[in-house]
Structures are given as structure tokens and as C-alpha cells.
PDB file of C-alpha atoms and ligand atoms in Angstrom:
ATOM      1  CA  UNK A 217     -18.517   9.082 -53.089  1.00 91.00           C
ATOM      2  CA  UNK A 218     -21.983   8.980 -54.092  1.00 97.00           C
ATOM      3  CA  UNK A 219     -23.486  12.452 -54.400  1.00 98.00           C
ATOM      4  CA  UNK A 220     -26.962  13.604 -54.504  1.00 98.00           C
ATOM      5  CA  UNK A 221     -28.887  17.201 -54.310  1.00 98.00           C
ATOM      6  CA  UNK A 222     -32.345  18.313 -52.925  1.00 98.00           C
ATOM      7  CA  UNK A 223     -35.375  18.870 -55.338  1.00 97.00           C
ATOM      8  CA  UNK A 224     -38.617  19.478 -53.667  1.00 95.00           C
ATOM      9  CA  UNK A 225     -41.598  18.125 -55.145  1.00 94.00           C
ATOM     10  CA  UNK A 226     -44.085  20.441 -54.033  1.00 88.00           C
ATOM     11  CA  UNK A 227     -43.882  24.486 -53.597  1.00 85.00           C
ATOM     12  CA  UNK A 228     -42.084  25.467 -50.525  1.00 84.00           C
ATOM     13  CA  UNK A 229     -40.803  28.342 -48.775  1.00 85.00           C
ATOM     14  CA  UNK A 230     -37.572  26.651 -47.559  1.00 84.00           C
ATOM     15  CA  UNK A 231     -35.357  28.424 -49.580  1.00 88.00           C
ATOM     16  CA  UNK A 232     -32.355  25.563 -49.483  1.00 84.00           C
ATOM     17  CA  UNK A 233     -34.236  23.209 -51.358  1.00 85.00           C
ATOM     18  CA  UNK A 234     -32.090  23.633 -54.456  1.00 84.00           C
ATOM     19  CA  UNK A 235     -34.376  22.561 -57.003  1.00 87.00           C
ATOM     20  CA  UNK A 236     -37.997  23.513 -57.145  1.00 91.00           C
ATOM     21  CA  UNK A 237     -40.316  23.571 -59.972  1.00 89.00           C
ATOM     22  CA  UNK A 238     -40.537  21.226 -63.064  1.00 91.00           C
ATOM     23  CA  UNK A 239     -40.161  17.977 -61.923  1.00 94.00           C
ATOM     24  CA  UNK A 240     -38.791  16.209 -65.399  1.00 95.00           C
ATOM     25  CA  UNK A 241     -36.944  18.850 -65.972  1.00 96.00           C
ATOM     26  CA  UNK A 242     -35.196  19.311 -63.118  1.00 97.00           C
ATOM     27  CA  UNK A 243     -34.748  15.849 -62.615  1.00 97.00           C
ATOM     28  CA  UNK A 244     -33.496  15.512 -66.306  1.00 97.00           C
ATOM     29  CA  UNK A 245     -30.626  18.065 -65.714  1.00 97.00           C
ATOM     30  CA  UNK A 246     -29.396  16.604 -62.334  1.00 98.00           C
ATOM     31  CA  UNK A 247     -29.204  13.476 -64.184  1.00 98.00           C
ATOM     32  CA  UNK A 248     -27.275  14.738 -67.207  1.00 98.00           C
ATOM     33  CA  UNK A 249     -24.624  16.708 -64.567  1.00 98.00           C
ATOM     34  CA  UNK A 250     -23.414  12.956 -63.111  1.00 98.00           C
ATOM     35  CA  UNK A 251     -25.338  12.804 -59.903  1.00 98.00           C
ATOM     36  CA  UNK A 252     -25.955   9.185 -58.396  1.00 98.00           C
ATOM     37  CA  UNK A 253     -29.257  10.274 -57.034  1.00 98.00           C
ATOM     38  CA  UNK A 254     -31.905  13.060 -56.273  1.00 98.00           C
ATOM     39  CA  UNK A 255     -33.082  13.866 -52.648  1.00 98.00           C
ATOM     40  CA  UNK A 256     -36.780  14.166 -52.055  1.00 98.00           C
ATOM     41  CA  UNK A 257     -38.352  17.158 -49.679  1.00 97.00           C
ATOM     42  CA  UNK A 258     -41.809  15.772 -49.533  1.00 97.00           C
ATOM     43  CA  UNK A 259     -44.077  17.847 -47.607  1.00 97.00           C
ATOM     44  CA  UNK A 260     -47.556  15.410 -48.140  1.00 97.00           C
ATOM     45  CA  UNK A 261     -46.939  11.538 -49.421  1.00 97.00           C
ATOM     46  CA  UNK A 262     -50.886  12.000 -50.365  1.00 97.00           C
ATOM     47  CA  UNK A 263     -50.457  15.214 -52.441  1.00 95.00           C
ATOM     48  CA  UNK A 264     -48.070  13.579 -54.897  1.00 95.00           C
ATOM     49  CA  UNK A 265     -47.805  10.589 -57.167  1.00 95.00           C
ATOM     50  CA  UNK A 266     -45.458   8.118 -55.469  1.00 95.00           C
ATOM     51  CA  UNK A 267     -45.368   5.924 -58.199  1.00 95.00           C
ATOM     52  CA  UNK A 268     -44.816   9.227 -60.693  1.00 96.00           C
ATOM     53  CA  UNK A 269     -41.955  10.225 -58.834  1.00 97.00           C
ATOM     54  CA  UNK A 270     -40.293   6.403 -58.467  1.00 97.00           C
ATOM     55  CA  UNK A 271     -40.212   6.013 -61.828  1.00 97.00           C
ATOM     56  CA  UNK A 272     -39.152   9.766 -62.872  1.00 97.00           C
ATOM     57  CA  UNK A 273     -36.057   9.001 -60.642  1.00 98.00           C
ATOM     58  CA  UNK A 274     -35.762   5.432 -62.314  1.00 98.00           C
ATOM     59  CA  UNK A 275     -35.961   6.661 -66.161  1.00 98.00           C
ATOM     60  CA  UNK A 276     -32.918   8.886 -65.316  1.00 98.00           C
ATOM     61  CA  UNK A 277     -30.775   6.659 -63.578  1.00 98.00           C
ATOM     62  CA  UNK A 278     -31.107   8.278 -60.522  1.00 98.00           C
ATOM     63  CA  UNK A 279     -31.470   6.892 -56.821  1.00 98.00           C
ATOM     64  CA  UNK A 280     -33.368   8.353 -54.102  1.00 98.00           C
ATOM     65  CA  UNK A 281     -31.546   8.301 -50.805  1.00 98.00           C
ATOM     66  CA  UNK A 282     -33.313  10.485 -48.907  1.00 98.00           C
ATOM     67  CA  UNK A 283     -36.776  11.752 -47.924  1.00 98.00           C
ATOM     68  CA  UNK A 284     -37.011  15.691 -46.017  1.00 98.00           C
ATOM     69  CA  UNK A 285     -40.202  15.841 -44.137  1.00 98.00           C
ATOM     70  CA  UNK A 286     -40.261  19.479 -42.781  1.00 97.00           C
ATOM     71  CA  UNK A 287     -41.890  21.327 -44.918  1.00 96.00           C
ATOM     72  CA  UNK A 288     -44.898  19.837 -42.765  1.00 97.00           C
ATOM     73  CA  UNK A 289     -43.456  22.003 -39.895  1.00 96.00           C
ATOM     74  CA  UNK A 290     -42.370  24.840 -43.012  1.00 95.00           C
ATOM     75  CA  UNK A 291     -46.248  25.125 -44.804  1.00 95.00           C
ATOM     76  CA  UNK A 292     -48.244  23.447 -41.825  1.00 96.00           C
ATOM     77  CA  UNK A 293     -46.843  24.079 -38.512  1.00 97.00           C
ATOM     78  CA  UNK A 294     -47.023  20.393 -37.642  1.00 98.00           C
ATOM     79  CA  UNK A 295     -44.594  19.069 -35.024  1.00 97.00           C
ATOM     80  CA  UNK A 296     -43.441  16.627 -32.343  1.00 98.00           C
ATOM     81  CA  UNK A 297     -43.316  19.023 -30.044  1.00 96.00           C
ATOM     82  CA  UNK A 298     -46.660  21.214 -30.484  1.00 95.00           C
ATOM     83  CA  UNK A 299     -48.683  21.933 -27.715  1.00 93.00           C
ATOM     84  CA  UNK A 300     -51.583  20.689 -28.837  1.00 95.00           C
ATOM     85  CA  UNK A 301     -51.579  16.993 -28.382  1.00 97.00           C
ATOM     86  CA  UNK A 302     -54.084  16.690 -32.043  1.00 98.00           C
ATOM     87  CA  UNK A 303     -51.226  18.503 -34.000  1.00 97.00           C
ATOM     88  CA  UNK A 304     -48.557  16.520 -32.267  1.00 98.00           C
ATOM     89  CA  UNK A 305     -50.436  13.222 -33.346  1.00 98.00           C
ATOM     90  CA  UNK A 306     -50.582  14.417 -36.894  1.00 98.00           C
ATOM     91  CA  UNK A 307     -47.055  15.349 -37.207  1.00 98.00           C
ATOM     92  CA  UNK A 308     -46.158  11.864 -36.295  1.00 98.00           C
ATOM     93  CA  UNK A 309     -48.743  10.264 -38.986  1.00 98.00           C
ATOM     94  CA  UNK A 310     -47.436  12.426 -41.563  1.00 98.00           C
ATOM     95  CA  UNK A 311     -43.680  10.937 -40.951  1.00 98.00           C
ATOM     96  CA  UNK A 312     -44.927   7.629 -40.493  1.00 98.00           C
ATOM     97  CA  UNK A 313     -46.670   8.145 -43.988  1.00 98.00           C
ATOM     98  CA  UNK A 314     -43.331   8.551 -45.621  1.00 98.00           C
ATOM     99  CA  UNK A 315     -42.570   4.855 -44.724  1.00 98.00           C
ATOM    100  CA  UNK A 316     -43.707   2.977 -47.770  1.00 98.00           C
ATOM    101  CA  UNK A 317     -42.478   4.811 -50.388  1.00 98.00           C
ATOM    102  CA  UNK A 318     -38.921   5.278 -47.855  1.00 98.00           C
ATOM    103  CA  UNK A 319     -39.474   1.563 -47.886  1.00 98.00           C
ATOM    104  CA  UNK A 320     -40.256   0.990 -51.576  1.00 97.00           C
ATOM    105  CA  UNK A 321     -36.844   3.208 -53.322  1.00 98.00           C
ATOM    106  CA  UNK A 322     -34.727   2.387 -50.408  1.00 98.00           C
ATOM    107  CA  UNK A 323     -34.702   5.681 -48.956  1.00 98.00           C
ATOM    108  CA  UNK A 324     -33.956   7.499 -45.510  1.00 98.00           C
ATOM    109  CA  UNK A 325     -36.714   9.342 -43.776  1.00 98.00           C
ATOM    110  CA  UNK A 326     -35.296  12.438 -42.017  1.00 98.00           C
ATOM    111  CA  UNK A 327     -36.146  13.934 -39.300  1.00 98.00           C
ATOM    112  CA  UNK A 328     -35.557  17.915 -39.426  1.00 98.00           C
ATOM    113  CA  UNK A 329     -38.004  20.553 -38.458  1.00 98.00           C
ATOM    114  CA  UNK A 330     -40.931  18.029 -38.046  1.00 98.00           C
ATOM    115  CA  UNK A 331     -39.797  18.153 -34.508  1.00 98.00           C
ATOM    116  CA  UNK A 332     -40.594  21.822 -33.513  1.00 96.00           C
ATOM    117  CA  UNK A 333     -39.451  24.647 -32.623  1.00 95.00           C
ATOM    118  CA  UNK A 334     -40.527  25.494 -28.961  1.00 90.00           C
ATOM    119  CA  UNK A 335     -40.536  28.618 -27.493  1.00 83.00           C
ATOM    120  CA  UNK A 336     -37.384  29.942 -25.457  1.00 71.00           C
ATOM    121  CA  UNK A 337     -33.821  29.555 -26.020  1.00 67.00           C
ATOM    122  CA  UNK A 338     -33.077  26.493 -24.201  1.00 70.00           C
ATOM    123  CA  UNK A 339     -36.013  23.658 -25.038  1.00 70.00           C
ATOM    124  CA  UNK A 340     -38.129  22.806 -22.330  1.00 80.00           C
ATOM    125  CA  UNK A 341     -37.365  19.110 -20.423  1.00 88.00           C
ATOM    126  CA  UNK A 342     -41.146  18.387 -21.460  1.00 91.00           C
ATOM    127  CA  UNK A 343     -40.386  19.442 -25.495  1.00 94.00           C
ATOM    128  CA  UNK A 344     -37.991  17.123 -25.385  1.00 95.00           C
ATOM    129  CA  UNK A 345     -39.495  14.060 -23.643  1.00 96.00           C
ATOM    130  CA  UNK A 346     -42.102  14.773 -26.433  1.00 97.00           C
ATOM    131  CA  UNK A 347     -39.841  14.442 -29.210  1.00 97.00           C
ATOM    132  CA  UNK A 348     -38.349  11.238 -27.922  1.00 98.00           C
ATOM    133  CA  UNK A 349     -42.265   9.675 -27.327  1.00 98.00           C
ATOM    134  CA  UNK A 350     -42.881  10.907 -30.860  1.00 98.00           C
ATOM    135  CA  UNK A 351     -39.323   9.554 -32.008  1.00 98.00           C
ATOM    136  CA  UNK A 352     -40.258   5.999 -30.356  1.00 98.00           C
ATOM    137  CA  UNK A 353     -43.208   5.768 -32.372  1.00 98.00           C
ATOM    138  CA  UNK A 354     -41.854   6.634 -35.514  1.00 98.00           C
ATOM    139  CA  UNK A 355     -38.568   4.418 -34.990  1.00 98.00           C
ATOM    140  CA  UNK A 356     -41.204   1.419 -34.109  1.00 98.00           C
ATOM    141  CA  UNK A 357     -42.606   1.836 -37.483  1.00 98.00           C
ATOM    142  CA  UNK A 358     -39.941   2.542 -39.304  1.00 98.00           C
ATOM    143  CA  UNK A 359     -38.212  -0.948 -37.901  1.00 98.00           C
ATOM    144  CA  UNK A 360     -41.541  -2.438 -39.105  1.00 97.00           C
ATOM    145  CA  UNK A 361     -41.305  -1.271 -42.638  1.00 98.00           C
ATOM    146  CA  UNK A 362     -37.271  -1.552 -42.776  1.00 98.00           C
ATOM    147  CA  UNK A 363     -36.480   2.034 -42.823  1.00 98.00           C
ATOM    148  CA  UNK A 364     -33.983   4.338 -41.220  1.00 98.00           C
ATOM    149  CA  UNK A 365     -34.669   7.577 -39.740  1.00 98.00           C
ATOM    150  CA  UNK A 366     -31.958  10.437 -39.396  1.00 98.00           C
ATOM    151  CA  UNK A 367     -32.379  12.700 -36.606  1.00 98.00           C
ATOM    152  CA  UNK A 368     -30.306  16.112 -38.054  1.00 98.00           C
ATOM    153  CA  UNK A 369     -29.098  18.412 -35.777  1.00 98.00           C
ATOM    154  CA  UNK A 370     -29.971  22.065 -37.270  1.00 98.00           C
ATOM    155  CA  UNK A 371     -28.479  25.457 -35.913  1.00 98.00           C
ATOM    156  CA  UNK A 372     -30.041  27.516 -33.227  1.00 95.00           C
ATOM    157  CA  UNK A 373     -31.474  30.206 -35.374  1.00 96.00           C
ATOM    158  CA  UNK A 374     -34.206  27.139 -36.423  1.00 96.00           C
ATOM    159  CA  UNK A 375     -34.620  25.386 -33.644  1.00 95.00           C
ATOM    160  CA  UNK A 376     -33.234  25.223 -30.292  1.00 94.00           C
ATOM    161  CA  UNK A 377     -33.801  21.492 -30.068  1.00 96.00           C
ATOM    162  CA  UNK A 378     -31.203  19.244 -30.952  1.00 97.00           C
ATOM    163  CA  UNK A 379     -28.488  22.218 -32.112  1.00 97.00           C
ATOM    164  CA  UNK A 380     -25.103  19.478 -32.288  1.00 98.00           C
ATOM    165  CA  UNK A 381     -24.276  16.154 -32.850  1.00 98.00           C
ATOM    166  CA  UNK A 382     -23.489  15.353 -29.427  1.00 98.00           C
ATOM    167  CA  UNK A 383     -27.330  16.377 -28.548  1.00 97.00           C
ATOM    168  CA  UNK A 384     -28.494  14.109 -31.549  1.00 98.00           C
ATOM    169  CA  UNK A 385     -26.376  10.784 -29.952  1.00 98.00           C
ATOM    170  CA  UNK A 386     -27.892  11.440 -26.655  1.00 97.00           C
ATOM    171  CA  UNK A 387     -32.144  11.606 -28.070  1.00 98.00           C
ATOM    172  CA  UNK A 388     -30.616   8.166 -30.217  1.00 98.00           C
ATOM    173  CA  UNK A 389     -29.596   6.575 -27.432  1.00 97.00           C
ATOM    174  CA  UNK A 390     -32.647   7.862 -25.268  1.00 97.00           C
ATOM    175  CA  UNK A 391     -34.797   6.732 -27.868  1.00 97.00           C
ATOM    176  CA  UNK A 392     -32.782   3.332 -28.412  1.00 94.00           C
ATOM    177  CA  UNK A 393     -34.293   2.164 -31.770  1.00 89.00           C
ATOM    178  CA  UNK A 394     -32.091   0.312 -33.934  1.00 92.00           C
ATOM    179  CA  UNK A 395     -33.381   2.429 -36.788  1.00 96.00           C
ATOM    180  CA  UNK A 396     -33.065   5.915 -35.345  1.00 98.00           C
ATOM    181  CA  UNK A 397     -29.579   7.419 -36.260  1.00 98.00           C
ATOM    182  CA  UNK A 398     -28.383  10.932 -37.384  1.00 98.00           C
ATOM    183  CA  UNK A 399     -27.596  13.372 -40.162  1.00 98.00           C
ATOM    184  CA  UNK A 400     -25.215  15.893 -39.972  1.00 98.00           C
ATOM    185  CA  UNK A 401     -25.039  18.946 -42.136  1.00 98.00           C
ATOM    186  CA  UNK A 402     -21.859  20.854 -42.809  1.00 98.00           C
ATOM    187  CA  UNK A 403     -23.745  24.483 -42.798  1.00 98.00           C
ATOM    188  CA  UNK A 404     -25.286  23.655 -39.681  1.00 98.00           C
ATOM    189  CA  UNK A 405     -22.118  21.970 -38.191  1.00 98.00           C
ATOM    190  CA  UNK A 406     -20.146  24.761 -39.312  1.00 98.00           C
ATOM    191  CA  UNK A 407     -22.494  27.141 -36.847  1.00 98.00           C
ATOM    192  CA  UNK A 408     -22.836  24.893 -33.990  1.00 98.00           C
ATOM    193  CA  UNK A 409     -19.724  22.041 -33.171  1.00 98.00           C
ATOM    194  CA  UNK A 410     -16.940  22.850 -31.820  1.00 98.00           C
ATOM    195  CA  UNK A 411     -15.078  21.028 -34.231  1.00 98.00           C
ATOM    196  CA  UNK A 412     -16.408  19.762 -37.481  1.00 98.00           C
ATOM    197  CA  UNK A 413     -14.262  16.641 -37.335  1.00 98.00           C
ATOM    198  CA  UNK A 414     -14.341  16.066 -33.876  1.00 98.00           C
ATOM    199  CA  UNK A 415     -18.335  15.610 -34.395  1.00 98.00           C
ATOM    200  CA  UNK A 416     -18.318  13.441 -37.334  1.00 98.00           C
ATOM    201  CA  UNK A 417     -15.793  11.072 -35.617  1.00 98.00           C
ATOM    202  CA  UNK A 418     -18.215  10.748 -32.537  1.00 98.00           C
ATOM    203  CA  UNK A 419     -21.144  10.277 -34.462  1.00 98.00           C
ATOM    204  CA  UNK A 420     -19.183   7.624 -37.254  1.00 98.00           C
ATOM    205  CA  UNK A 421     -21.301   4.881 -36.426  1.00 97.00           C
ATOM    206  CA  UNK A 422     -24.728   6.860 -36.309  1.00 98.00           C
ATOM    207  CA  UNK A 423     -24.324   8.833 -39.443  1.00 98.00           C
ATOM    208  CA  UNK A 424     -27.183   7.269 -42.186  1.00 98.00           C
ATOM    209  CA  UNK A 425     -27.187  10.358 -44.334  1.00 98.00           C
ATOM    210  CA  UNK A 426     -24.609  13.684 -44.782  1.00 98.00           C
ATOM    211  CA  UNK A 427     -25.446  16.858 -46.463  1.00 98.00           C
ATOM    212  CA  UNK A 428     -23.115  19.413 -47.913  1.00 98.00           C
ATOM    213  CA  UNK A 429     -23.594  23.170 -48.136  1.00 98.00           C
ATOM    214  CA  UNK A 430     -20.923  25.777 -47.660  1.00 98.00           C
ATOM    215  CA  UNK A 431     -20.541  28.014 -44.786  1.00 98.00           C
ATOM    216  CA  UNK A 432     -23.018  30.360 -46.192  1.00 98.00           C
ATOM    217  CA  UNK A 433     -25.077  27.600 -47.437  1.00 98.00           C
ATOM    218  CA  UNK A 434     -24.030  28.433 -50.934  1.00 98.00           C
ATOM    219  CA  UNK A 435     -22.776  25.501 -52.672  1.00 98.00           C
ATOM    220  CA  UNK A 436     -19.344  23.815 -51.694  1.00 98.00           C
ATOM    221  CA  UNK A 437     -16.542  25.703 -53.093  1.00 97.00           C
ATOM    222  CA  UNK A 438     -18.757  29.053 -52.324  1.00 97.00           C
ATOM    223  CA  UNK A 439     -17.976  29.638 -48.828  1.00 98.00           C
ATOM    224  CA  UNK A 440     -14.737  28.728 -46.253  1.00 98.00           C
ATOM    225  CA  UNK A 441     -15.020  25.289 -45.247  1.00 98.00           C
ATOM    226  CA  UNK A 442     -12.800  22.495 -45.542  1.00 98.00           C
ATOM    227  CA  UNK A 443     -14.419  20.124 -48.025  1.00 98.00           C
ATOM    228  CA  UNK A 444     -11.353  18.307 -48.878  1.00 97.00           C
ATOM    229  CA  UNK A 445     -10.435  17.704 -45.131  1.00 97.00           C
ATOM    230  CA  UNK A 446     -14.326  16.704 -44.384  1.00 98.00           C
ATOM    231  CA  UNK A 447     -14.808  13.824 -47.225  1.00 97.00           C
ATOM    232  CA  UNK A 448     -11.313  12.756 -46.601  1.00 97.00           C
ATOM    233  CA  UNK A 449     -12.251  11.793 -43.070  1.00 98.00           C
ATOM    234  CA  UNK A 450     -15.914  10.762 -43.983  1.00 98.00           C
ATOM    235  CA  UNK A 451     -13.972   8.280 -45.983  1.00 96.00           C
ATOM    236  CA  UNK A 452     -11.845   7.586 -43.094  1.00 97.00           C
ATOM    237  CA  UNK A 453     -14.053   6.632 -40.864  1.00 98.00           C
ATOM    238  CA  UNK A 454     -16.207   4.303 -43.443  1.00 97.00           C
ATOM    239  CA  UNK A 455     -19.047   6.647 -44.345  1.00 98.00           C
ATOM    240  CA  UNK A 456     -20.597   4.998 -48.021  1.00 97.00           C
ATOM    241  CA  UNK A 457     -23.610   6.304 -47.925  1.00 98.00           C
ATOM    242  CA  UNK A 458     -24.326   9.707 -49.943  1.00 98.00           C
ATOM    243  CA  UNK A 459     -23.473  12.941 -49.446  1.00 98.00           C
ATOM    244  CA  UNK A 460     -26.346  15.120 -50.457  1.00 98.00           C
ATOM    245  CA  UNK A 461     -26.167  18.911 -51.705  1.00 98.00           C
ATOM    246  CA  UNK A 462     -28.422  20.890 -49.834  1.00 98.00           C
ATOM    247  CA  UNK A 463     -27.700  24.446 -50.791  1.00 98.00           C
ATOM    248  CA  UNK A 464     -29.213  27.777 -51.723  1.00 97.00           C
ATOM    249  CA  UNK A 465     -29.734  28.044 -55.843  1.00 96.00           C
ATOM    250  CA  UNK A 466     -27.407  30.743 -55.842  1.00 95.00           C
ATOM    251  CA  UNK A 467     -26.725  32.320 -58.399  1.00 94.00           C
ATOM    252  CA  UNK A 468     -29.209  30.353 -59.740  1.00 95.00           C
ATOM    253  CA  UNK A 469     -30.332  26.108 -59.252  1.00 96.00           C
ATOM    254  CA  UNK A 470     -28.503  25.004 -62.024  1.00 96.00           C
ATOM    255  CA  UNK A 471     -25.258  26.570 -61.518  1.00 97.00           C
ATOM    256  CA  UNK A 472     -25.189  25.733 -58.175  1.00 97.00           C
ATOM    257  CA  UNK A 473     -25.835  22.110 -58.588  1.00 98.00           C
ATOM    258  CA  UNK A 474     -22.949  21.935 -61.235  1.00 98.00           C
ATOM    259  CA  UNK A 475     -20.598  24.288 -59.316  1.00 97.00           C
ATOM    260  CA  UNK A 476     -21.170  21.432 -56.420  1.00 98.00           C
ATOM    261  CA  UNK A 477     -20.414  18.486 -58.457  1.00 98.00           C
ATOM    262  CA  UNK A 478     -17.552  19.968 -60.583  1.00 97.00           C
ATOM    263  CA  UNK A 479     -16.203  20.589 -57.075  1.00 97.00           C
ATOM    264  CA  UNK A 480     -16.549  18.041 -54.797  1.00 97.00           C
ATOM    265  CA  UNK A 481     -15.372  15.166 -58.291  1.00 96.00           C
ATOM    266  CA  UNK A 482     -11.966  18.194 -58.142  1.00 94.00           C
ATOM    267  CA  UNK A 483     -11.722  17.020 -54.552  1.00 94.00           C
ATOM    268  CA  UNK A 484     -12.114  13.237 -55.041  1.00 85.00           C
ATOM    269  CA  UNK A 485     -10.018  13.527 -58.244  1.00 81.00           C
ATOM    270  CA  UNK A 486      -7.490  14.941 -55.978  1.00 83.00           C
ATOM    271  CA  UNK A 487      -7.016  12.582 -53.725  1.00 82.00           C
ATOM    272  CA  UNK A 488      -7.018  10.043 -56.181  1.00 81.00           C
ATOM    273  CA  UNK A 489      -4.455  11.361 -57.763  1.00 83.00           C
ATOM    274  CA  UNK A 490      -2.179  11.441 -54.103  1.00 84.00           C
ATOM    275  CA  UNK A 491      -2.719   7.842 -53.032  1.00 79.00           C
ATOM    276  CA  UNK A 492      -1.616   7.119 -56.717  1.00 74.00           C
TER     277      UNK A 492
HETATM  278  C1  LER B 110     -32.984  20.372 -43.531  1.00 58.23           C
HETATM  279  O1  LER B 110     -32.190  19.335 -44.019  1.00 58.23           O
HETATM  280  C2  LER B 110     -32.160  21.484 -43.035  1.00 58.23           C
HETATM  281  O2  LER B 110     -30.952  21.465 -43.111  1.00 58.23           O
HETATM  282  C3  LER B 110     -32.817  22.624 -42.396  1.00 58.23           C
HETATM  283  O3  LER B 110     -32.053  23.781 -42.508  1.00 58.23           O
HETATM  284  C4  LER B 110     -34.249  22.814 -42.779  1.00 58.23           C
HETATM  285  O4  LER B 110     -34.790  23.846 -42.088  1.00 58.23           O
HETATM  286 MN1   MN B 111     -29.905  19.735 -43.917  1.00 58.23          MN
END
């Protein structure tokens, strides 16, 4: 299992983001606790140094597997889904402006608030024909530049648009890009499936990117859910990508980001240990 947390690289409100702050630092001490790489919320590509950050991660060892895109939504209210067909362009040039450096370390690009948050409980028909048009586009690109986008399905008190994995297959099949697929997230799963493991077995073959956070969104091991039962059948059905800690930095970023990893290596230890 290759494991990875969130670090934002810019000041954000989004308070999940488990690192924020000193860049070396922070990336110096997820380094030293044994993760395999360091997830990037980027809410600009132009308002930091690409090349800066590449090499930061390279210097420590560390890979980046993942680029989070909505703090654009979180500290500019750009979206898919705006009304405003200006803003609506924007948002997709800002996620298409992730592709060359998603290109350059190998990453995936996801796809979380960027698309909105439109009014009303249930989205609108037309909010979500204009996430799909905005989807196309982006998926077009992102085939041009070799890069795979991850659609994440995120609970109803962020977004009523795309709430469960089942939602998330049907906009990737609407959509039908080859480099569109999804990303689910235990806290988010754990408010919105039915069944945790019935999703991830109907989205096996979609699934580019996972992230972990406890029922509370404190770090696994905080909360109630089933961690050993959810990377047992991760590995099951032939997940090898990462599985990325996105958590609150309770009681503190550090502590969390070890608590997670002493946790989730307890789990794999374990299971080691039973197949002999
Ligand atoms: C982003 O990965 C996420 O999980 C959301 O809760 C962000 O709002
Ligand atoms: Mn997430």
C-alpha cells in the first residue's frame, strides 16, 4: 500500500488539508514519518513555483500522486457549474492549467469542488449537463497531455452534485473519456453509500485515486470505520494506486499524520502476519 497525505501549498480555508504552512518543513517531516508521497491542493498553478515544488518532493523521496483543485471553488468561487458562463470558462482553464505539471510528476488531477455547488437540494438537470460539457473539455485535454482526472463524490452538506459513487459512474460514463474516472473518500462514503464496500466494488475499475479519513474526518484509527475491512478489499479488488490521508490536523498536523501511518502500516502488518 502506498500511502500519501494532503499538504496545501498555498493558504486555504479548507480545513482538511492536513498540512499547511512551511513547505520544507512540512514536506521534510512527512518524509521522515515513511510516506511514499505528498498530495498537492493547488489552488493557482501560476501563484506557485512548479519547478520549486517538483523538486522539494524529489529531494525527499517523495512522489506526488495527486493534485486538489478546489480551493479555486474554496478562495475564488470558480466552478463548472456557475451561472455566469465567464466564471464557468475560467474554472475550466484553471483545471486545465494543472495539466503540465499533473503531466510532468505523474500526478492525478481531481476534480472536487471545482464543480459547484448549485443552489437547491437536488442539482438542477442544467447544473449537471454543465458539469459534464465542462468535464468533456477537461477530459479532452487531459487525454492530450496523458493525465487522469478523478471525479470524487463529496457528501451533501458540500455539494449536492455528485453525493455517491454510483452518481460519479453515471457523469463517467456520460462523459465517456478514457481519462475521466473517480475518487472515493472514506469520510464522504461513510455519510453517503449505502454500503462502503458495496461502492468500492462497483466502482473497482474507475477508482484512480482513494483517500482516507475517519468517520469524523479525524485521522484513521480516530473515528468508527472499518479500515482493516476497507484496504483488505481495496487490495482485493486490485487497487495499487495510493491511498491518500486527507484528514483534519487534529490534535494537531503532525500527530495526525503519524497517528495515520502508525495505523494503517498496524493494519497492513496485520494482515501480513495472517496470510503468513
Ligand atoms: C476534497 O478531496 C474533499 O474531500 C472535500 O471535502 C473538499 O471540500
Ligand atoms: Mn477528499
Amino acid at each position: 500500500m502506498k500511502l500519501a497525505v494532503v499538504l496545501s501549498t498555498q493558504p486555504a480555508q479548507f480545513q482538511a488539508a492536513t498540512f499547511k504552512g512551511d513547505l520544507e518543513e512540512n514536506v521534510a517531516y512527512i518524509a521522515g514519518l515513511g510516506y511514499d508521497g505528498v498530495e498537492l491542493a493547488i489552488r493557482d498553478p501560476a501563484l506557485v513555483d512548479e519547478d520549486a515544488l517538483a523538486s522539494l518532493a524529489a529531494r525527499h523521496g517523495l512522489a506526488i500522486p495527486a493534485i486538489g483543485t478546489g480551493q479555486a471553488w474554496g478562495e475564488e468561487r470558480l466552478s463548472f457549474t456557475d451561472p455566469q458562463a465567464e466564471v464557468r470558462r475560467r474554472a475550466v482553464e484553471r483545471l486545465k492549467s494543472h495539466l503540465p505539471f499533473a503531466a510532468r510528476v505523474g500526478a492525478v488531477v481531481i476534480v472536487g469542488l471545482i464543480r459547484g455547488v448549485p443552489l437547491g437540494d437536488a442539482p438542477s438537470e442544467q447544473a449537471r449537463a454543465l458539469m459534464v460539457e465542462a468535464l468533456r473539455e477537461c477530459a479532452e485535454a487531459a487525454h492530450e497531455c496523458g493525465v487522469q482526472l478523478a471525479l470524487e463524490p463529496l457528501n451533501r452538506y458540500e455539494t449536492p452534485l455528485v453525493n455517491t459513487l454510483e452518481e460519479a459512474l453515471s457523469v463517467v460514463a456520460e462523459v465517456g473519456a478514457d481519462k475521466l474516472g473517480v475518487l472515493p473518500d472514506t469520510f464522504h462514503m461513510n455519510i453517503e453509500e449505502r454500503s462502503i464496500e458495496e461502492g468500492i466494488r462497483r466502482a473497482a475499475d474507475r477508482i484512480v485515486h482513494f483517500h482516507v479519513a475517519d468517520s469524523n474526518r479525524w485521522p484513521p484509527g480516530g473515528g468508527h470505520l472499518d479500515f482493516p475491512a476497507i484496504l483488505r478489499l481495496l487490495r482485493h479488488v486490485g487497487y495499487t494506486g495510493y491511498v491518500s490521508g486527507e484528514f483534519l490536523p487534529l490534535p494537531d498536523a503532525a500527530s495526525a499524520a503519524r497517528g495515520a501511518i502508525e495505523h494503517l502500516h498496524s493494519i497492513e502488518g496485520d494482515e501480513n502476519a495472517a496470510a503468513g
